[in-house]
Amino acid sequence: MEIDTTWVWVFLSLYIIYCFSWGLKGFFTEKTSYGYSIGGRQIPMIAFLMAATAASFSGWTTIGHPGLIWQYGLAYGFVSFYALTIPLTGSFFAKRAWLMGKRYGFVTPGDMYAYYYNREGVRWLAVLTAILFGIFYAAIQLMAAGALFHWVTGFPLSWGAILMAFIVWFYVVTGGLKASTWVGVVQFILLMVAMLTVGAYVLVHFGGWSHMSQEIQNMPDKFLEIPSIMEFTVGQEKWTALMILTYLFSLMGIQSSPAFTMWQFANKNPRPFAWQQVFMSAFLVGFAMFFFTAFQGLGGQILDMQGLIDPARDSDVVPMLMAKFLPPFVLGICFIGLIAAMHSTAAPYIGTAGSMLLRDVWWLKIRNKQGGHAEQIWMNRLFVTILTILALIVGLTSQAALVILGALATALGFIMYIPLMGTLWGFRWPSIGTVLGILAGLIAVFITYYVFPNPLTIHCAAWGIGTGLLVAYLSRFLGGTDNQATMDRQKEVRSWLDNIEEPGPRGRTWRNSMKYIIPVWFLFAAGPLAMMSNWGLFSFAGFPAAWSWQIVWWILGIIMMWALCFKAEMATITNDQIRRAETESKIVVHEVT
């Protein structure tokens, strides 16, 4: 079927103009390395709310998620809970990371980890993780954008990927993090419109929910149930309860990645964090995922059974639905929405990885803290360019391995829980334990994804974090210790951070309660006890039992996130706390010397 692409080109042109305008604005206004790399710590609330949400969900949500529901049914639909588990990571760490950055002047996560542990090895591992995450994750987004561009317009795949990469590269390399963030505002709006619109058109095709519900109830059981708690296998992709749970762990690595920590430093204040975590992610994106991406995935499977579409792979489902149901004008909007979703993730990861290479490697190690703002900005741009080229090379030459690289990227980000838990919450193991724990975790991730994939249908992220934490604690129990200077430094950090971030009496009570509520929610929502959804305990409004289970625990999850972020004060901040963070500064990192 020939597709009318007039509006696709019109909206693509407008999108490019918007992206380039922010890049050029940054090019002419950002004159300091500090301003270019972390927006001068002045990213406003509305910008972070939308851009961070867009970057958290990306093309995996808009194209990959419906496609995998088409392939695996409602078992994979339980993965929609990452609308809550991704921001859950932010609720654990974001506010405390901002406080640390504000007091000590940290620009990169490597600054924070190296200062707290008094060991440069942690900095190097943070940079390595940022580079691998940035290249692999950006490669997926750029190639997916190129493939969608090819699918809709017939433009050659390789040249389409290069064009998509050029758009991202231009506004990131010219405007820095602030430009990337403001472009992300429109990208969030576009990706939400795309997800809702495609799902709505599928629903309308079936004549509304009552008719679609009847079609879903007639689907084979394999599309409507979780197959088992676990399987004693290696290398099989089967969405058991344990696979679902541990895959969610992997995706929690998005907001523990070095890129997100750096973005948290860049905020003017932490006020956006709670609203981004509860309203933008858990509620808005959760609503789109639990209903509209499911409409796309299950609707696509019904259409496939009816012979109306014939996807060769999961990534074909959404483009086919768009081509079949959307009129040209709406197709143009949704096409840009999907492209924006992919760009929203590629841009900040490439940009922050470039800034880490500039600060942690070039300026600190190679130039020995020499070099002014202009030199730093241009070297930053060079590193962003190199990373963009590397991401394109990986994507164009290793397409068969892109899924592997993507899952590795998020799992690598989850390993950063180790230094974050120590630095921000005071989990105790020696500095060498942090280094060895991260290394062991990275190695375990690689082995359990590439060599022996997902043993016992447990995702590599769980094997990685389990191994890393085991090694970190073993370093402590086997007698590893830090020198007195390191212990004194950590004591000072702990004293200040725990004092300024201490909750009130009610907040403390809520925090103690959440220690039990969160694990229970995980077990029932997407863990072993989610198998109860197969028993048909309840269903409502025509939703199958498993889907009804997901909706109930999504609603309970929103309440949990609200309680955690607001009542337990994990993501809220007072004016006095902001004032103290601004006035009680102890800058240990400098822009120029």
XYZ file of C-alpha atoms in Angstrom:
593
model
C 0.000 0.000 0.000
C 1.426 3.342 -1.056
C 1.604 5.903 1.745
C 0.966 9.617 1.252
C 4.023 11.171 2.924
C 3.344 14.854 2.239
C 2.540 15.650 5.843
C 5.418 13.479 7.039
C 7.865 15.768 5.234
C 6.044 18.905 6.373
C 6.144 17.944 10.053
C 9.704 16.649 9.775
C 10.780 20.034 8.378
C 9.051 21.906 11.208
C 10.610 19.548 13.762
C 14.090 20.095 12.335
C 13.617 23.874 12.429
C 12.584 23.711 16.095
C 15.532 21.475 17.049
C 18.064 23.569 15.141
C 16.738 26.828 16.579
C 17.442 25.659 20.142
C 20.857 24.407 19.105
C 21.766 27.739 17.534
C 20.395 29.671 20.503
C 22.689 27.694 22.773
C 25.614 28.143 20.420
C 25.405 31.934 20.671
C 24.531 32.175 24.378
C 26.410 29.413 26.222
C 29.904 30.777 26.860
C 30.970 28.689 29.868
C 31.747 25.003 30.150
C 29.444 24.924 33.164
C 26.587 26.364 31.126
C 27.174 24.074 28.154
C 27.529 20.800 30.069
C 24.895 21.156 32.838
C 22.910 24.218 31.783
C 24.472 26.379 34.495
C 22.420 24.393 37.041
C 19.419 26.401 35.854
C 17.224 23.803 34.098
C 13.677 24.947 35.023
C 10.911 22.776 36.395
C 8.694 22.510 33.312
C 11.617 21.622 31.062
C 12.876 18.819 33.286
C 9.366 17.454 33.861
C 8.838 16.804 30.177
C 12.356 16.179 28.884
C 13.330 13.709 31.619
C 10.099 11.793 31.115
C 10.654 11.608 27.369
C 14.243 10.442 27.851
C 13.139 7.760 30.317
C 10.782 6.009 27.899
C 11.988 6.593 24.316
C 11.430 4.426 21.245
C 11.389 1.275 23.339
C 8.028 2.396 24.709
C 6.506 3.782 21.514
C 7.547 1.023 19.080
C 9.228 -1.828 20.962
C 6.676 -2.215 23.750
C 3.539 -2.666 21.583
C 5.529 -4.979 19.313
C 6.510 -7.267 22.158
C 2.937 -7.336 23.496
C 1.960 -8.447 19.975
C 4.534 -11.232 20.222
C 4.106 -12.370 23.841
C 0.726 -11.043 24.908
C -0.244 -9.854 28.378
C 2.741 -11.594 29.988
C 4.917 -8.917 28.426
C 2.213 -6.375 29.265
C 3.355 -6.671 32.904
C 6.562 -4.926 31.791
C 4.401 -1.788 31.532
C 5.098 -1.410 35.235
C 8.363 0.231 34.259
C 6.256 3.399 34.045
C 6.543 3.208 37.852
C 9.840 1.408 38.445
C 11.958 3.742 36.293
C 10.949 6.847 38.325
C 11.215 4.761 41.508
C 14.974 4.951 41.039
C 14.695 8.724 40.788
C 12.781 8.874 44.056
C 15.630 7.007 45.755
C 18.488 9.157 44.499
C 17.547 12.337 42.590
C 17.036 14.812 45.456
C 20.137 13.711 47.330
C 22.217 13.853 44.142
C 21.072 17.460 43.577
C 21.965 18.403 47.154
C 25.438 16.902 46.723
C 25.994 18.693 43.436
C 24.859 22.020 44.850
C 27.024 21.873 47.979
C 30.212 20.436 46.510
C 30.018 21.779 42.956
C 30.030 18.388 41.241
C 29.613 18.557 37.475
C 29.829 14.843 36.633
C 28.957 11.690 38.604
C 32.654 10.845 38.447
C 33.366 13.998 40.470
C 30.968 12.871 43.188
C 32.103 9.250 43.365
C 35.819 10.077 43.243
C 35.431 12.651 46.020
C 33.352 10.475 48.319
C 35.443 7.325 47.892
C 38.735 9.217 47.452
C 39.563 6.816 44.638
C 39.868 7.654 40.944
C 38.992 4.122 39.851
C 35.328 4.827 40.591
C 35.467 7.877 38.301
C 36.889 5.810 35.444
C 34.188 3.166 35.838
C 31.479 5.836 35.823
C 32.914 7.286 32.605
C 33.176 3.809 31.044
C 29.564 3.061 31.938
C 28.416 6.416 30.517
C 30.263 5.801 27.239
C 28.960 2.250 26.776
C 25.433 3.225 27.786
C 25.492 6.278 25.523
C 26.837 4.499 22.448
C 24.722 1.352 22.720
C 21.484 3.070 23.676
C 21.895 5.833 21.106
C 22.704 3.232 18.423
C 19.345 1.561 19.017
C 17.444 4.844 18.895
C 19.172 6.113 15.744
C 18.752 2.847 13.852
C 15.125 2.551 14.952
C 14.517 6.108 13.750
C 16.222 5.296 10.446
C 14.146 2.134 10.074
C 10.890 3.999 10.751
C 11.912 6.704 8.285
C 12.623 3.998 5.689
C 9.364 2.183 6.437
C 7.218 5.306 6.031
C 9.028 7.192 3.236
C 11.074 4.551 1.435
C 14.241 6.521 2.172
C 17.298 4.182 2.283
C 17.830 2.795 5.787
C 21.477 3.781 6.160
C 20.948 7.314 4.887
C 17.832 7.648 7.022
C 19.805 6.700 10.133
C 22.526 9.195 9.181
C 19.928 11.960 8.717
C 18.304 11.157 12.068
C 21.737 11.143 13.724
C 22.648 14.472 12.131
C 19.529 16.132 13.567
C 20.378 14.954 17.088
C 24.065 15.744 16.706
C 23.410 19.293 15.532
C 21.269 20.520 18.396
C 23.310 18.676 21.032
C 26.722 19.739 19.746
C 25.732 23.368 19.248
C 23.467 24.016 22.227
C 24.574 21.622 24.981
C 22.371 20.178 27.711
C 19.988 23.138 27.943
C 19.135 22.921 24.233
C 18.692 19.153 24.520
C 16.337 19.650 27.460
C 14.148 22.274 25.791
C 13.878 20.172 22.642
C 12.824 17.355 24.966
C 9.784 19.373 26.049
C 8.222 19.157 22.588
C 9.490 15.595 22.173
C 7.514 14.516 25.235
C 4.317 16.073 23.889
C 4.824 14.437 20.505
C 5.562 10.965 21.858
C 2.484 11.053 24.111
C 0.316 12.155 21.180
C 1.728 9.334 19.054
C 1.139 6.619 21.664
C -2.419 7.733 22.400
C -3.383 8.345 18.777
C -2.215 5.043 17.300
C -3.879 3.121 20.136
C -7.103 5.105 19.702
C -7.271 4.397 15.957
C -6.803 0.678 16.602
C -9.624 0.777 19.149
C -11.900 2.613 16.707
C -11.160 0.017 14.005
C -12.663 -2.692 16.211
C -15.751 -0.610 16.837
C -14.904 0.445 20.376
C -13.873 -1.347 23.534
C -16.826 -3.736 23.840
C -16.121 -5.280 20.430
C -12.349 -5.327 20.885
C -12.789 -6.924 24.313
C -14.722 -9.804 22.761
C -11.918 -10.385 20.267
C -9.321 -10.386 23.045
C -11.285 -12.873 25.168
C -11.156 -15.299 22.216
C -7.357 -15.163 21.940
C -5.320 -18.277 22.888
C -4.416 -18.557 26.580
C -0.709 -18.056 25.850
C -1.473 -14.400 25.091
C -3.511 -13.878 28.267
C -1.409 -15.470 31.035
C 2.045 -15.507 32.615
C 3.565 -18.879 31.594
C 5.269 -19.742 34.910
C 7.227 -18.350 37.863
C 10.585 -19.426 36.428
C 12.106 -21.917 34.011
C 15.223 -24.028 34.582
C 16.753 -22.950 31.298
C 19.534 -20.832 29.866
C 19.135 -18.662 26.792
C 15.368 -18.949 26.338
C 13.375 -15.747 26.061
C 10.325 -16.554 28.119
C 8.399 -13.971 30.106
C 8.093 -15.771 33.391
C 7.269 -13.912 36.595
C 10.956 -13.743 37.568
C 11.950 -12.559 34.105
C 9.362 -9.778 34.273
C 10.506 -8.709 37.739
C 14.222 -8.694 36.960
C 13.711 -7.032 33.575
C 12.070 -4.189 35.474
C 15.256 -4.021 37.561
C 17.224 -3.524 34.351
C 15.028 -0.637 33.247
C 15.437 0.978 36.663
C 19.022 1.480 35.501
C 17.879 4.290 33.202
C 17.562 6.819 36.040
C 20.591 5.469 37.930
C 22.782 5.861 34.846
C 25.539 8.499 34.948
C 23.614 10.585 32.412
C 20.605 11.005 34.709
C 22.775 11.781 37.734
C 24.399 14.564 35.721
C 20.969 15.827 34.633
C 19.916 15.957 38.273
C 22.927 18.182 39.016
C 21.712 20.519 36.253
C 18.322 21.335 37.791
C 17.695 24.749 39.279
C 16.166 22.988 42.292
C 14.626 19.564 43.056
C 11.005 20.702 42.912
C 10.318 18.914 39.586
C 11.476 15.528 40.844
C 8.369 14.410 42.745
C 6.004 15.582 39.994
C 8.089 13.936 37.274
C 8.148 10.667 39.180
C 4.485 10.508 40.217
C 2.414 12.495 37.730
C 4.405 12.520 34.491
C 5.755 8.966 34.637
C 3.619 6.792 36.902
C 0.287 8.382 35.945
C 0.522 9.868 32.436
C 2.951 7.446 30.813
C 1.455 4.583 32.827
C -2.001 5.423 31.469
C -0.705 5.408 27.905
C 1.152 2.121 28.397
C -1.425 0.080 30.313
C -4.166 0.995 27.864
C -3.029 2.419 24.537
C 0.185 0.477 23.877
C -1.740 -2.633 24.922
C -4.470 -1.732 22.408
C -1.754 -1.573 19.771
C -0.053 -4.823 20.750
C -3.092 -7.040 21.297
C -4.974 -5.353 18.456
C -2.010 -6.007 16.198
C -2.051 -9.696 17.160
C -5.785 -9.969 16.381
C -5.263 -8.271 13.014
C -2.341 -10.621 12.370
C -4.554 -13.656 13.091
C -7.173 -12.204 10.741
C -4.568 -11.779 8.010
C -4.988 -8.013 7.834
C -1.356 -7.293 8.720
C 1.679 -9.538 8.500
C 4.565 -8.272 10.676
C 7.859 -10.073 10.153
C 9.146 -8.898 13.531
C 7.931 -6.975 16.556
C 9.333 -3.660 15.286
C 7.019 -3.842 12.233
C 3.778 -3.776 14.240
C 3.405 -0.066 15.021
C 4.511 1.165 11.546
C 2.022 -1.250 9.961
C -0.781 -0.036 12.205
C 0.079 3.558 11.338
C 0.129 2.837 7.619
C -3.175 0.948 7.769
C -5.294 3.232 9.943
C -3.905 6.779 10.051
C -4.896 9.457 7.517
C -1.960 11.409 6.033
C -2.151 14.395 8.380
C -2.345 12.224 11.520
C 0.345 9.923 10.124
C 2.667 12.909 9.846
C 2.092 13.892 13.483
C 2.529 10.352 14.792
C 5.625 9.762 12.656
C 7.281 12.824 14.190
C 6.095 11.669 17.616
C 7.927 8.374 17.235
C 11.048 10.046 15.835
C 10.959 12.514 18.736
C 10.704 9.630 21.214
C 13.911 8.126 19.853
C 15.754 11.449 19.699
C 14.660 12.317 23.247
C 16.781 9.441 24.547
C 19.734 9.568 22.162
C 20.398 13.283 22.748
C 20.962 13.447 26.536
C 22.966 10.222 26.668
C 25.346 11.295 23.912
C 25.575 14.830 25.309
C 26.290 13.870 28.916
C 28.763 11.153 27.904
C 30.648 13.791 25.896
C 30.680 16.111 28.907
C 32.051 13.325 31.116
C 34.829 12.627 28.635
C 35.617 16.336 28.615
C 35.580 16.864 32.397
C 36.794 13.541 33.756
C 39.350 12.642 31.081
C 40.461 15.619 28.987
C 40.339 18.501 31.467
C 41.195 16.601 34.645
C 43.726 14.024 33.438
C 45.132 15.082 30.072
C 45.171 18.864 30.546
C 45.750 18.631 34.314
C 42.940 21.134 35.033
C 44.209 23.618 32.462
C 42.179 25.094 29.620
C 39.540 27.800 29.618
C 35.858 27.727 28.844
C 36.190 27.989 25.077
C 38.620 25.079 24.897
C 36.404 22.941 27.110
C 33.265 23.675 25.084
C 34.925 22.852 21.776
C 36.512 19.675 23.124
C 33.114 18.724 24.489
C 31.683 19.198 21.010
C 34.443 17.042 19.573
C 33.669 14.232 22.011
C 29.935 14.467 21.242
C 30.773 14.187 17.549
C 32.965 11.136 18.112
C 30.297 9.429 20.229
C 27.620 10.117 17.606
C 29.811 8.611 14.895
C 30.565 5.574 17.063
C 26.873 5.062 17.789
C 26.140 5.186 14.064
C 28.954 2.750 13.286
C 27.718 0.307 15.930
C 24.177 0.607 14.614
C 25.051 0.254 10.931
C 27.511 -2.616 11.324
C 26.001 -4.629 14.181
C 22.288 -4.515 13.565
C 21.806 -8.150 14.575
C 23.249 -7.364 18.013
C 21.359 -4.141 18.721
C 18.836 -5.740 21.077
C 21.711 -7.304 23.005
C 23.478 -3.964 23.227
C 20.322 -2.192 24.386
C 19.617 -4.625 27.198
C 23.266 -4.429 28.191
C 23.022 -0.633 28.343
C 20.170 -0.510 30.859
C 21.674 -3.333 32.915
C 24.964 -1.437 33.055
C 23.080 1.590 34.354
C 21.549 -0.544 37.104
C 25.043 -1.466 38.335
C 25.454 2.219 39.228
C 23.184 1.502 42.199
C 26.370 0.366 43.950
C 28.138 3.767 44.102
C 24.823 5.617 44.491
C 23.794 3.533 47.503
C 27.147 4.179 49.135
C 27.515 7.854 48.287
C 23.950 9.035 48.816
C 22.657 6.645 51.494
C 25.769 5.547 53.345
C 25.741 1.817 52.615
C 29.044 0.723 54.070
C 31.798 -1.032 52.207
C 35.355 0.154 51.555
C 36.262 2.186 48.504
C 38.003 -0.781 46.924
C 34.748 -2.695 47.412
C 32.957 -0.134 45.279
C 35.496 -0.494 42.473
C 35.550 -4.295 42.611
C 31.775 -4.450 43.026
C 31.144 -2.360 39.908
C 33.686 -4.387 37.917
C 32.218 -7.688 39.083
C 28.720 -6.457 38.315
C 29.648 -5.372 34.791
C 31.327 -8.717 34.113
C 28.344 -10.648 35.491
C 25.990 -8.629 33.280
C 28.035 -9.480 30.198
C 28.291 -13.180 31.047
C 24.607 -13.628 31.873
C 23.415 -11.780 28.808
C 25.846 -12.782 26.104
C 27.560 -16.028 27.182
C 24.863 -17.719 29.289
C 21.786 -15.573 28.645
C 19.358 -15.065 31.521
C 19.887 -18.283 33.539
C 16.693 -19.508 35.237
C 14.831 -16.796 33.275
C 16.387 -14.155 35.524
C 17.550 -11.055 33.665
C 21.240 -10.211 33.527
C 20.647 -6.993 35.501
C 19.703 -9.017 38.589
C 22.737 -11.289 38.232
C 24.918 -8.205 37.801
C 23.679 -6.230 40.814
C 23.621 -9.341 42.986
C 27.206 -10.166 42.104
C 28.348 -6.560 42.510
C 26.797 -6.124 45.948
C 28.167 -9.494 47.065
C 31.700 -8.490 46.076
C 31.335 -5.042 47.683
C 30.237 -6.520 51.007
C 32.843 -9.292 50.840
C 35.496 -6.588 50.552
C 34.246 -5.226 53.859
C 33.912 -8.550 55.661
C 37.334 -9.725 54.477
C 38.955 -6.783 56.197
C 39.073 -4.082 53.538
C 39.357 -0.599 55.071
C 39.806 2.982 53.963
C 42.451 5.378 55.196
C 41.600 7.962 57.832
C 41.335 10.832 55.337
C 38.723 8.930 53.322
C 36.719 8.007 56.408
C 36.785 11.597 57.645
C 35.582 12.845 54.267
C 32.762 10.327 54.161
C 31.768 11.164 57.721
C 31.495 14.861 56.829
C 29.371 14.100 53.759
C 27.121 11.742 55.714
C 26.662 14.209 58.549
C 25.665 17.100 56.282
C 23.498 15.099 53.869
C 21.607 13.203 56.570
C 21.047 16.438 58.484
C 19.728 18.543 55.613
C 17.621 15.729 54.160
C 16.218 14.476 57.457
C 12.427 14.062 57.154
C 9.932 15.274 59.708
C 8.288 12.863 62.163
C 5.491 11.952 59.728
C 7.934 11.619 56.864
C 10.104 9.291 58.950
C 7.084 7.114 59.746
C 6.158 6.937 56.068
C 9.726 6.035 55.114
C 9.736 3.153 57.561
C 6.422 1.940 56.137
C 7.675 2.150 52.542
C 10.476 -0.296 53.369
C 7.770 -2.949 53.502
C 5.201 -1.566 51.080
C 7.551 -1.349 48.078
C 8.761 -4.999 48.206
C 5.185 -6.213 48.700
C 4.039 -4.159 45.713
C 6.812 -5.630 43.547
C 5.907 -9.199 44.554
C 2.223 -8.776 43.709
C 2.392 -6.373 40.766
C 5.136 -7.970 38.673
C 6.821 -10.670 40.768
C 6.068 -14.301 41.627
C 2.713 -13.461 43.247
C 1.535 -11.925 39.969
C 0.936 -15.555 38.962
C -2.327 -15.143 40.879
C -3.559 -13.148 37.883
C -3.821 -16.479 36.054
C -6.400 -17.719 38.563
C -9.142 -15.411 37.307
C -9.744 -13.933 40.756
C -11.341 -10.854 39.254
C -11.874 -8.995 36.012
C -13.877 -5.916 35.147
C -15.121 -3.801 32.239
C -14.325 -6.557 29.747
C -10.610 -6.685 30.575
C -9.108 -10.183 30.877
C -7.995 -11.221 34.367
C -4.289 -10.531 33.783
C -5.010 -7.098 32.319
C -7.383 -6.289 35.202
C -4.616 -7.313 37.631
C -2.217 -4.934 35.902
C -4.652 -2.016 36.070
C -5.371 -2.536 39.780
C -1.691 -2.737 40.713
C -0.907 0.240 38.458
C -3.424 2.324 40.423
C -2.013 1.035 43.720
C 1.465 1.780 42.368
C 0.541 5.412 41.716
C -0.647 5.689 45.316
C 2.611 4.068 46.455
C 4.691 6.512 44.409
C 2.686 9.460 45.761
C 3.243 8.267 49.318
C 6.944 7.672 48.726
C 7.678 10.957 46.984
C 5.383 13.305 48.918
C 4.358 11.780 52.258
C 7.738 10.119 52.905
C 9.458 13.294 51.599
C 11.799 11.283 49.368
C 11.458 13.712 46.464
C 10.096 16.924 47.977
C 12.167 19.780 49.338
C 11.539 22.840 51.493
C 12.644 26.418 50.924
C 14.927 26.116 53.921
C 16.647 23.051 52.481
C 17.216 24.881 49.192
C 18.581 27.906 51.070
C 20.960 25.731 53.076
C 22.184 23.915 49.976
C 22.916 27.270 48.325
C 24.593 28.907 51.329
C 26.397 25.991 52.967
C 28.593 25.413 49.933
C 31.895 23.595 50.080
C 33.054 23.633 46.475
C 35.619 20.925 45.714
C 35.300 20.915 41.899
C 36.112 23.899 39.703
C 35.316 24.824 36.112
C 38.641 26.443 35.321
C 41.863 27.064 37.225
